[in-house]
Coordinates of C-alpha atoms in Angstrom, one line a residue:
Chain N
X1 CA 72.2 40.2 70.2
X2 CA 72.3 43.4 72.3
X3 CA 75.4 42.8 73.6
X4 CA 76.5 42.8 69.8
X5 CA 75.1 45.4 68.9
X6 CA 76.6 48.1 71.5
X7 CA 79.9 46.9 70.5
X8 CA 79.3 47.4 66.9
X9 CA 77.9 50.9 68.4
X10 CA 80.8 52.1 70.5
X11 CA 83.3 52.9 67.4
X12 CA 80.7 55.4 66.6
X13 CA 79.8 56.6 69.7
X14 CA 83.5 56.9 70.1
X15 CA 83.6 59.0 66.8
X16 CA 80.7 61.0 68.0
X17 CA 82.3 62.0 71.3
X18 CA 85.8 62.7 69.3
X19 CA 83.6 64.9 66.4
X20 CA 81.7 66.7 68.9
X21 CA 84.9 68.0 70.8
X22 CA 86.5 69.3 68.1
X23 CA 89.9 70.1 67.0
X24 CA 92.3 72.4 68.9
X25 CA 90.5 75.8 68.7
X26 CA 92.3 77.7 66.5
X27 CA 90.2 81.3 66.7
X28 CA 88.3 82.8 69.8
X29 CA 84.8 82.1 68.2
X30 CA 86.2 78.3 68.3
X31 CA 86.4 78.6 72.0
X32 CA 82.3 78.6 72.4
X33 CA 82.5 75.0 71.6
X34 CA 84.0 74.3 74.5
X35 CA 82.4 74.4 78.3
X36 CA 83.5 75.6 81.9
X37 CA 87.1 76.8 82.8
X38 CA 88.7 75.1 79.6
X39 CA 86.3 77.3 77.5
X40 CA 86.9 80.7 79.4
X41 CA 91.0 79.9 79.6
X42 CA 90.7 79.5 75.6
X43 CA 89.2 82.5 75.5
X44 CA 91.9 84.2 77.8
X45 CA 94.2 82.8 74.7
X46 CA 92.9 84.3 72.4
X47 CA 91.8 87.6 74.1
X48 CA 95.5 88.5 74.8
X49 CA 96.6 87.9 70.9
X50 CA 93.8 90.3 69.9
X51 CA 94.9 93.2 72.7
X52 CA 96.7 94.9 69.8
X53 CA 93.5 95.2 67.8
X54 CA 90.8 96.8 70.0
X55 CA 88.1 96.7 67.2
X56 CA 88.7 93.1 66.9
X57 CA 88.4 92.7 70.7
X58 CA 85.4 95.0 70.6
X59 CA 83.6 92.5 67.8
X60 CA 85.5 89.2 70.0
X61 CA 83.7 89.9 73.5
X62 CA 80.4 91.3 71.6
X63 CA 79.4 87.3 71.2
X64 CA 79.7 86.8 74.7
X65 CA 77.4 86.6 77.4
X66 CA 77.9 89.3 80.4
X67 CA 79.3 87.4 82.8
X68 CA 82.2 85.5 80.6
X69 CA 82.7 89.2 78.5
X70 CA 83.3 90.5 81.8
X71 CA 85.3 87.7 83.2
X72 CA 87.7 88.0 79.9
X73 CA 88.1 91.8 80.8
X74 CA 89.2 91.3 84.2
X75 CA 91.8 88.3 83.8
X76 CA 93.0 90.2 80.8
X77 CA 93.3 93.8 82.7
X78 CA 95.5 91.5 85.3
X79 CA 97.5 89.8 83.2
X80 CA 98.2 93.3 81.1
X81 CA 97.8 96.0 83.5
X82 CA 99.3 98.4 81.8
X83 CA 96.4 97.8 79.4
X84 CA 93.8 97.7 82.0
X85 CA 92.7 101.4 81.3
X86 CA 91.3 100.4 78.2
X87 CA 89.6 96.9 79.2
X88 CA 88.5 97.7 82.6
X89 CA 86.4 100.9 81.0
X90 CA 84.1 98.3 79.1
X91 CA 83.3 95.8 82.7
X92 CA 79.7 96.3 82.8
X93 CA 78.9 94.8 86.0
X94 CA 79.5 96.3 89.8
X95 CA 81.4 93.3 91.6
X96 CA 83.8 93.0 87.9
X97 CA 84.6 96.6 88.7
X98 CA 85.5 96.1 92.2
X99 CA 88.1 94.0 91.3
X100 CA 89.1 96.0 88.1
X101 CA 89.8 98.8 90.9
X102 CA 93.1 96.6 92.3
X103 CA 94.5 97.2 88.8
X104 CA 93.2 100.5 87.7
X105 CA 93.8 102.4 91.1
X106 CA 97.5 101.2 91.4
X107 CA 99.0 102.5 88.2
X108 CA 102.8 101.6 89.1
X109 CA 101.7 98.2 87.9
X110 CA 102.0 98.8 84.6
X111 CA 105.4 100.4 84.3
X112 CA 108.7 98.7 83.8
X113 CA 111.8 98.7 86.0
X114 CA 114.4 100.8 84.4
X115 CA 118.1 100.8 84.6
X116 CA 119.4 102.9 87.7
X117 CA 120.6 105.7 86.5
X118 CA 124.9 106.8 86.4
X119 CA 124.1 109.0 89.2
X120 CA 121.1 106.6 90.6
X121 CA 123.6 107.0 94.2
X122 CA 120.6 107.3 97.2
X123 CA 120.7 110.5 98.4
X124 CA 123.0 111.6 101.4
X125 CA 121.2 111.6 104.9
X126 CA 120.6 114.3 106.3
X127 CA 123.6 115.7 108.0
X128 CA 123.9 117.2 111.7
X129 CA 122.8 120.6 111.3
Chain P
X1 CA 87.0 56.1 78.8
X2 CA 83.9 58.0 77.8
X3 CA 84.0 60.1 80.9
X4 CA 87.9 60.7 79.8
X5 CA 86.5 62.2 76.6
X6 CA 83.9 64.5 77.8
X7 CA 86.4 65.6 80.4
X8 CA 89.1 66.4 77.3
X9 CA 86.6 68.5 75.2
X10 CA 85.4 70.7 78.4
X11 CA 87.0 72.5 81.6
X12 CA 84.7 71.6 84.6
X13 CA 81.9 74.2 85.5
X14 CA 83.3 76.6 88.8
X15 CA 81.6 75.6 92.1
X16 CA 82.1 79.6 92.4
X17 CA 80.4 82.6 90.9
X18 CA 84.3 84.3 90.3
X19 CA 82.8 87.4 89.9
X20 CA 81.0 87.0 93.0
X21 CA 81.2 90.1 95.9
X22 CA 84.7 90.1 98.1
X23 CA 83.4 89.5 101.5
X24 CA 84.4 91.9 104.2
X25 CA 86.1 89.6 106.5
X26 CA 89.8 89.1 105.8
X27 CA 89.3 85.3 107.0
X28 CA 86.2 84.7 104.8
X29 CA 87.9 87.0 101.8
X30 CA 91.3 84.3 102.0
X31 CA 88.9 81.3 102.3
X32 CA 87.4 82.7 99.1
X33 CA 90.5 83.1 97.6
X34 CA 91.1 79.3 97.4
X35 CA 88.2 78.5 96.0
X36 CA 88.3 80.5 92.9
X37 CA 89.0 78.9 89.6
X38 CA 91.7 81.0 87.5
X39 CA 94.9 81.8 88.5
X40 CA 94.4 85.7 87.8
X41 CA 91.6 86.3 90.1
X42 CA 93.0 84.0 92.5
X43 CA 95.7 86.5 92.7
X44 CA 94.0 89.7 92.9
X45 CA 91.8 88.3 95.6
X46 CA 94.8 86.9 97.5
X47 CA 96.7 90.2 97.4
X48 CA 93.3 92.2 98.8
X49 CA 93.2 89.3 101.3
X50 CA 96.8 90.1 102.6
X51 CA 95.9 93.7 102.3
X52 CA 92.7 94.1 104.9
X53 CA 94.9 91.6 106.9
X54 CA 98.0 94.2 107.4
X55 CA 95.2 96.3 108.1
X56 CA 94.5 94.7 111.1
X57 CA 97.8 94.4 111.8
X58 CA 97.9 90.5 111.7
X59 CA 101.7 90.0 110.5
X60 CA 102.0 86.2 109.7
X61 CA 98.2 86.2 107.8
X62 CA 99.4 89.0 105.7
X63 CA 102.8 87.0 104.5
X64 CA 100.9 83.8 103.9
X65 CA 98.7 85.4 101.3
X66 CA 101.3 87.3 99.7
X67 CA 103.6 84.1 100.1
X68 CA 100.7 82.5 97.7
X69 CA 101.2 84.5 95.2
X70 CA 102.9 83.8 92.2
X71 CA 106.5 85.0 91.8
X72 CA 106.6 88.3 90.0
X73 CA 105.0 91.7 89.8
X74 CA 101.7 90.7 91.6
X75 CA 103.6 89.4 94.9
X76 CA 105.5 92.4 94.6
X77 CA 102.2 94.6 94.6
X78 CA 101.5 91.9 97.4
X79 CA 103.7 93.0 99.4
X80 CA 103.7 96.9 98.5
X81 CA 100.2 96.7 99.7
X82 CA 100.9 94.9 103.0
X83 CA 103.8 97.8 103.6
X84 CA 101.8 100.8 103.1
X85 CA 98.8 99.0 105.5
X86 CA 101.4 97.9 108.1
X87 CA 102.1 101.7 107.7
X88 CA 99.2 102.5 108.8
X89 CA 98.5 100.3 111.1
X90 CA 101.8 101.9 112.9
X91 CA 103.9 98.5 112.8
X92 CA 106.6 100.2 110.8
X93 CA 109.3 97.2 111.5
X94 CA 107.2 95.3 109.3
X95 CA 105.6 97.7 106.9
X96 CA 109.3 98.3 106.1
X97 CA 110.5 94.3 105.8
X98 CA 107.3 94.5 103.6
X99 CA 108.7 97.5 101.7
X100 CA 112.1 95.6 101.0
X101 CA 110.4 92.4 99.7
X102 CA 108.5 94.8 97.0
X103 CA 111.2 94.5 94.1
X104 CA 110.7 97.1 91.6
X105 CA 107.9 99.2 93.8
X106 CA 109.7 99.0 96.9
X107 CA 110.5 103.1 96.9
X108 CA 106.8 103.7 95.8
X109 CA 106.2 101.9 99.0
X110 CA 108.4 103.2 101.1
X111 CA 107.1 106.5 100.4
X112 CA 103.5 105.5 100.8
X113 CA 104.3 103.4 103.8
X114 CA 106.0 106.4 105.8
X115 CA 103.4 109.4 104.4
X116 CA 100.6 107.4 105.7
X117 CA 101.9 105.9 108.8
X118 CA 100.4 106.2 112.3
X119 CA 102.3 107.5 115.2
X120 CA 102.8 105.6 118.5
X121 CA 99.7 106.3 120.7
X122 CA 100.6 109.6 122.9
X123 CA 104.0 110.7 120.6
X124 CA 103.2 114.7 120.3
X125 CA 105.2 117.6 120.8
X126 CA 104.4 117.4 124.8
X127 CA 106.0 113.8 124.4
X128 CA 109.1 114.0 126.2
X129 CA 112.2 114.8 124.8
X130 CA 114.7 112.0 125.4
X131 CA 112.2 109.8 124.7
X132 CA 111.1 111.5 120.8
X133 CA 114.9 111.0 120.3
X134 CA 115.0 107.0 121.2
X135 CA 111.8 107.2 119.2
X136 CA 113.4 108.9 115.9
X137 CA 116.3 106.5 116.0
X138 CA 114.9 103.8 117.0
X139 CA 112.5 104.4 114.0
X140 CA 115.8 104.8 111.5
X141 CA 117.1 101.3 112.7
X142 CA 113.9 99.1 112.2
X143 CA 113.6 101.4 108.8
X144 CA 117.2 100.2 107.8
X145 CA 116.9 96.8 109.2
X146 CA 113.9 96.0 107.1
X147 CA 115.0 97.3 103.9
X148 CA 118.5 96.2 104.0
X149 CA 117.9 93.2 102.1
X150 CA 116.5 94.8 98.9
X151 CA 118.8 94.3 95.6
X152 CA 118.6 98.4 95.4
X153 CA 121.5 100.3 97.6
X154 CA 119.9 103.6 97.8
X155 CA 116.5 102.1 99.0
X156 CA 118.0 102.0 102.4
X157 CA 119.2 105.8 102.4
X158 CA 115.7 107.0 100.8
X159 CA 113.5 104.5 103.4
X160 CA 115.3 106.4 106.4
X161 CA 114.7 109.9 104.9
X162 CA 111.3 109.3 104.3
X163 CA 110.3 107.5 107.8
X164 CA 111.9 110.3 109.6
X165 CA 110.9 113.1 107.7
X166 CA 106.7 111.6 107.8
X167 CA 107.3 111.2 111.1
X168 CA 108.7 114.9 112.3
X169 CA 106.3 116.2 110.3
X170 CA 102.9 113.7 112.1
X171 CA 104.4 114.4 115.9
X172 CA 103.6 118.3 115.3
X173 CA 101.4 118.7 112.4
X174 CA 97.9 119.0 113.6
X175 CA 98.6 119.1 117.1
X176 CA 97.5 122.5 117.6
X177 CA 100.8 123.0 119.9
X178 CA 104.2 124.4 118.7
X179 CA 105.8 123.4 122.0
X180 CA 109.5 123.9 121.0
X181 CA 111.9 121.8 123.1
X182 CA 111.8 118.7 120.5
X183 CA 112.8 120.7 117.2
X184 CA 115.9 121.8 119.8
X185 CA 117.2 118.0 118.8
X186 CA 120.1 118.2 117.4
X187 CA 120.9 115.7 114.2
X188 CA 118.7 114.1 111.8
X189 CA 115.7 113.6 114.3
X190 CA 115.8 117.8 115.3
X191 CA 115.7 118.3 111.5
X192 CA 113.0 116.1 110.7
X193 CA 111.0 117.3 114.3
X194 CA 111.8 121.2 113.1
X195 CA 110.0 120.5 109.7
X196 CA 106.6 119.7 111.9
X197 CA 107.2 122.1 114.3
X198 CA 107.5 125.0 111.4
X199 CA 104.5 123.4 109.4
X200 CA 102.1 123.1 112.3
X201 CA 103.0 127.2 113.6
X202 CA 102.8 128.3 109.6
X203 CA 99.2 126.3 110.1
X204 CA 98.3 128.2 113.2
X205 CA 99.8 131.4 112.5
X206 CA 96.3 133.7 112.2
X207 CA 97.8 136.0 109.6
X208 CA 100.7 136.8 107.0
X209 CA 101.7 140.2 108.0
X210 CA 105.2 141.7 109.1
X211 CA 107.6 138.9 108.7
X212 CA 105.9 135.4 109.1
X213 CA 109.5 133.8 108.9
X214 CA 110.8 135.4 111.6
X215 CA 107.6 134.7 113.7
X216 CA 108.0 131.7 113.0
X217 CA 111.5 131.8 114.1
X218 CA 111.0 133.2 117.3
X219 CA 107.8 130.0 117.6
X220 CA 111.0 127.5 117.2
X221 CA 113.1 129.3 120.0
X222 CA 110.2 129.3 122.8
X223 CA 109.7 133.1 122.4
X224 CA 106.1 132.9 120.6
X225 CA 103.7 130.6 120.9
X226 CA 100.6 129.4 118.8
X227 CA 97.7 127.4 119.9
X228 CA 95.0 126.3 118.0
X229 CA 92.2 123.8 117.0
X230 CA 93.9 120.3 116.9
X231 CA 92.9 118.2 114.2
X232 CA 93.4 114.0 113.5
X233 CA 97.0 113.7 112.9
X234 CA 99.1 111.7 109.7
X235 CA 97.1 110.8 106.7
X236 CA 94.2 108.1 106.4
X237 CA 94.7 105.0 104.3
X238 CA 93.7 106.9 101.5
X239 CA 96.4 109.8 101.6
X240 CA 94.0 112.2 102.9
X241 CA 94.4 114.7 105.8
X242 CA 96.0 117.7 107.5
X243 CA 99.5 117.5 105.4
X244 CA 97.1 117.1 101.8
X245 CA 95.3 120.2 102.9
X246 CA 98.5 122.5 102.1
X247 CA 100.7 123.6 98.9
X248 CA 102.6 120.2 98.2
X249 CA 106.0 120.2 97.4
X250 CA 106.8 119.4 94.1
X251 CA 109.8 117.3 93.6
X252 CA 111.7 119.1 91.6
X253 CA 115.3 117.8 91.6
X254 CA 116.5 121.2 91.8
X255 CA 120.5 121.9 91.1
X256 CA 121.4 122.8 94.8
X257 CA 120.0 119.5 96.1
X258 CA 123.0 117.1 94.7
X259 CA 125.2 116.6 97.5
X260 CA 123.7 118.4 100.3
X261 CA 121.9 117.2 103.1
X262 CA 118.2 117.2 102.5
X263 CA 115.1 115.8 103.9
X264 CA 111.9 114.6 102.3
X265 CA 108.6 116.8 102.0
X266 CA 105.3 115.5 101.7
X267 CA 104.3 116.2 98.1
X268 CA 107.8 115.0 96.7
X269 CA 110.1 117.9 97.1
X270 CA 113.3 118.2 99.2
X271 CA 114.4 120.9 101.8
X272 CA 118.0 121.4 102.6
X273 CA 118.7 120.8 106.0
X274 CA 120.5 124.4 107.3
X275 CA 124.7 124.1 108.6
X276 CA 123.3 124.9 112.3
X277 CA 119.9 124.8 114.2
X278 CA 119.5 128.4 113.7
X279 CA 119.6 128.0 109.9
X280 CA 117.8 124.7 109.5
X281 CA 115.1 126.6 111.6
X282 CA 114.6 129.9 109.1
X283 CA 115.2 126.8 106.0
X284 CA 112.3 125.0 107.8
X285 CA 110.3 128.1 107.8
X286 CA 109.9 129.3 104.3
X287 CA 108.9 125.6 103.5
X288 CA 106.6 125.3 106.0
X289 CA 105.6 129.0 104.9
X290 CA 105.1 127.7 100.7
X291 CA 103.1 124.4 102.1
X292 CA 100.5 127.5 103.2
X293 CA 98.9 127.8 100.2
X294 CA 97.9 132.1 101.2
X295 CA 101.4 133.2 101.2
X296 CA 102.4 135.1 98.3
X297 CA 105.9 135.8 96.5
X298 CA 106.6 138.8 98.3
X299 CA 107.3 137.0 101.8
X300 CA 109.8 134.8 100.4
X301 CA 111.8 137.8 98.8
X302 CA 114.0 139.6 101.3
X303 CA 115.4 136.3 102.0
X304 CA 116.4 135.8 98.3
X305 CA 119.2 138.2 99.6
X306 CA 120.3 136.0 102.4
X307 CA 123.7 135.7 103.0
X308 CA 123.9 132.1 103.9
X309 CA 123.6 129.6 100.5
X310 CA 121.0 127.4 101.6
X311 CA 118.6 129.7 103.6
X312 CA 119.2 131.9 99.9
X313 CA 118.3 129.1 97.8
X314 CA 115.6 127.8 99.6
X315 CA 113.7 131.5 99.3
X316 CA 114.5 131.2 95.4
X317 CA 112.9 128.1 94.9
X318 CA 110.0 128.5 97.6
X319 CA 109.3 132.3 95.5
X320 CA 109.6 130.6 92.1
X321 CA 107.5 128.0 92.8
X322 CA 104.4 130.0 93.9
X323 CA 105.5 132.8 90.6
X324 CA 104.9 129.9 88.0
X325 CA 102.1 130.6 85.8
X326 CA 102.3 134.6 86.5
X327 CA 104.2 136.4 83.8
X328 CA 104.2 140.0 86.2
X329 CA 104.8 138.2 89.6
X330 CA 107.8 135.7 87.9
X331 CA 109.3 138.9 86.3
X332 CA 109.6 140.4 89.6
X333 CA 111.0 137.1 91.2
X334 CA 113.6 137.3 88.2
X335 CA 114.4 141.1 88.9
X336 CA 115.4 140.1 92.7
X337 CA 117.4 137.1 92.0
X338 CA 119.1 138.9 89.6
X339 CA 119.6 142.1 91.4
X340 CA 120.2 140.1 94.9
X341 CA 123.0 137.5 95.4
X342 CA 122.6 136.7 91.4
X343 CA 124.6 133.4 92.4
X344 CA 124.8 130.5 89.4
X345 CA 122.7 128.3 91.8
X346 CA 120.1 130.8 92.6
X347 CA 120.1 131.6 88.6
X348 CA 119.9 127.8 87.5
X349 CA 116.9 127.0 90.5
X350 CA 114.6 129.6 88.4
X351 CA 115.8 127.9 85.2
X352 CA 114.8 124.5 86.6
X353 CA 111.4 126.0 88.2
X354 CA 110.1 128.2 85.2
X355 CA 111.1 124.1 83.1
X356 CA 108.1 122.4 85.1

């Protein structure tokens, strides 16, 4: 009887599990709904599509807690650094701004190589005087 | 199966606090390193690792951390961090091999690598002389060795510039001496040794009056010279010391420079290197002269009128320089290159000067 009974249960326990995970988050509020790494990497998703729209970025990390908002800032300064001005101004917390510093003191890494230029030669060495 | 489905609807929890303090200890800091959850900060942490570990000098530690990083700009930064420490740390055949394995910021790191780079224990300007010049080229061929690799052919040239230039300038700047055999070298090292040896007497020379080039001159040929208060040599790992204290050299690319053999200032800029010792000397002492941030306009003039091209051009750029921003004192910097040699060169230097 019990043993029938948790069988007849497990379809919807399986449901349960399925409903309560959820579908592929498709927006960074979704990403709440998940937990650990897997929630704060969906949040890196989403964070980098809203870097062209500061004020949605703003209202994005305003529903997080301190430590994931400032999480979000830091992987997102290192993964964008020539954007890391802008994201590693809002890091509210001493050791998040310690490591902001390897990005924001080193501003070469947010440039570009160039092409060399027609006349890009090195210069001579210094000749024998 | 039930595990399997938690598992898919959640990332596991970190064992670490990411955000958690870097410790000190470049062991403890890479053991850190591997246990940090996302790629990004395992990075970061990784290249701060290799950095306190070129710090210490410890070679192999240093490449293992930057060999964990991720191809791409951050093992680049990797290893630009590991060549301007090794810099410091004085193990210049490696802070350069570093420097040629920085892609895209290998000349930033060359440049920071050589500014900042720390002499061999007792190499001064009472070092002897033979040995300064095994020194100077020995420097040139780990410099060349260890960038030759890199995809960009005038690395190379500029790496060898800038390690010999850093270090003329570090075996006499702060010395308090102005002993004048080495800057009596001829070649690339003399050049680069008469650069320190003109900065370090424009340092100590007490006063601007009469004809401080000439004094300084007559400091480079053994007939004058100036003692005073030694201070630490080089620059710290922040870029910070005697050679900041001074009027940098801006690098302005000016029109003379194309073609002609130069040598690297700190600050950016370029000096000409003079056809013979004599001239290199009197070129190396009106920069030396504009790194002293107390001489005015009116010292670099009568040599506006030099005879010789680069000794001439060097005085236009040197009075140009210091005239920016002052309408009177620029006019009167205008008046004597025009009435002087009023040479297209001399003419296009103010042009490119009065541009910044």
């Amino acid at each position: 009887m019990i043993r029938h009974l948790s069988l007849s249960l497990l379809p919807g326990l399986l449901l349960g599990l399925l409903a309560g995970c959820s579908p592929e988050p498709t927006a960074f509020d979704d990403c709440g709904r998940l937990s650990g790494t897997a929630r704060e990497d969906c949040r890196l998703r989403f964070g980098q599509a809203l870097l062209d729209d500061p004020a949605a970025l703003e209202q994005a990390l305003a529903t997080l807690d301190p430590g994931s908002r400032d999480l979000l800032l830091l992987r997102l300064a290192v993964a964008e650094p020539a954007r890391a001005g802008q994201l590693c101004r809002q890091v509210a917390t001493a050791t998040a701004a310690e490591k902001c510093n390897q990005v924001l003191g080193r501003p070469h890494l947010g440039t570009t190589p160039k092409p060399r230029q027609p006349d890009g030669a090195p210069p001579p060495p210094p000749g024998a005087p | 199966m039930i595990l399997f489905l938690l598992l898919a609807c959640g990332g596991a929890e970190p064992d670490v606090d990411p955000l958690a303090p870097w410790p000190a200890d470049p062991d403890a800091l890479a053991a850190h390193c591997a246990t940090l959850p996302y790629p990004q900060l395992v990075t970061t942490c990784r290249v701060q690792a290799a950095a306190r570990f070129a710090t210490a000098d410890r070679v192999p530690d240093a490449e293992a951390q930057c060999d964990a990083v991720p191809d791409g700009a951050w093992r680049d930064e990797c290893h630009f961090r590991v060549g301007e420490e090794l810099g410091v740390a004085g193990n210049i055949a490696a802070a350069a091999r570093h420097c040629g394995q920085a892609g895209w910021f290998a000349r930033n790191c060359v440049t920071h690598a050589a500014w900042r780079m720390r002499l061999p224990e007792g190499t001064g300007p009472t070092s002897d002389v033979a040995a300064l010049q095994a020194e100077g080229s020995e420097l040139l061929s780990v410099v060349e060795a260890g960038l030759s690799a890199h995809e960009d052919g005038g690395l190379v040239g500029e790496g060898r510039q800038a390690f010999l230039a850093a270090w003329g300038l570090h075996v006499y700047l702060g010395s308090g001496r102005t002993d004048p055999a080495p800057a009596q070298l001829s070649g690339e090292v003399g050049a680069a040794l008469r650069t320190g040896l003109m900065t370090e007497a424009a340092r100590l020379l007490p006063d601007l009056s009469g004809d401080p080039v000439a004094r300084l001159v007559e400091v480079a040929a053994g007939r004058e010279v100036l003692v005073g208060e030694a201070l630490p040599r080089g620059l710290d790992g922040a870029g910070e010391g005697v050679a900041a204290r001074g009027r940098w050299h801006l690098p302005v690319l000016l029109p003379h420079d194309a073609g002609l053999p130069h040598l690297p200032l700190y600050g950016g800029g370029l000096r000409l290197v003079g056809e013979d010792r004599d001239e290199d000397a009197v070129i190396a002492a009106l920069e030396a002269l504009y790194w002293r941030e107390d001489s005015g306009v009116g010292l670099f003039l009568p040599y506006v009128a030099d005879p010789r091209p680069r000794v001439r051009w060097t005085a236009v750029k040197a009075a140009a320089l210091v005239a920016r921003g002052d309408p009177e004192t620029w006019a009167a910097v205008q008046a004597a290159v025009d009435g002087a040699a009023a040479d297209a060169e001399s003419a296009a230097i103010v042009a490119a000067v009065g541009r910044r």
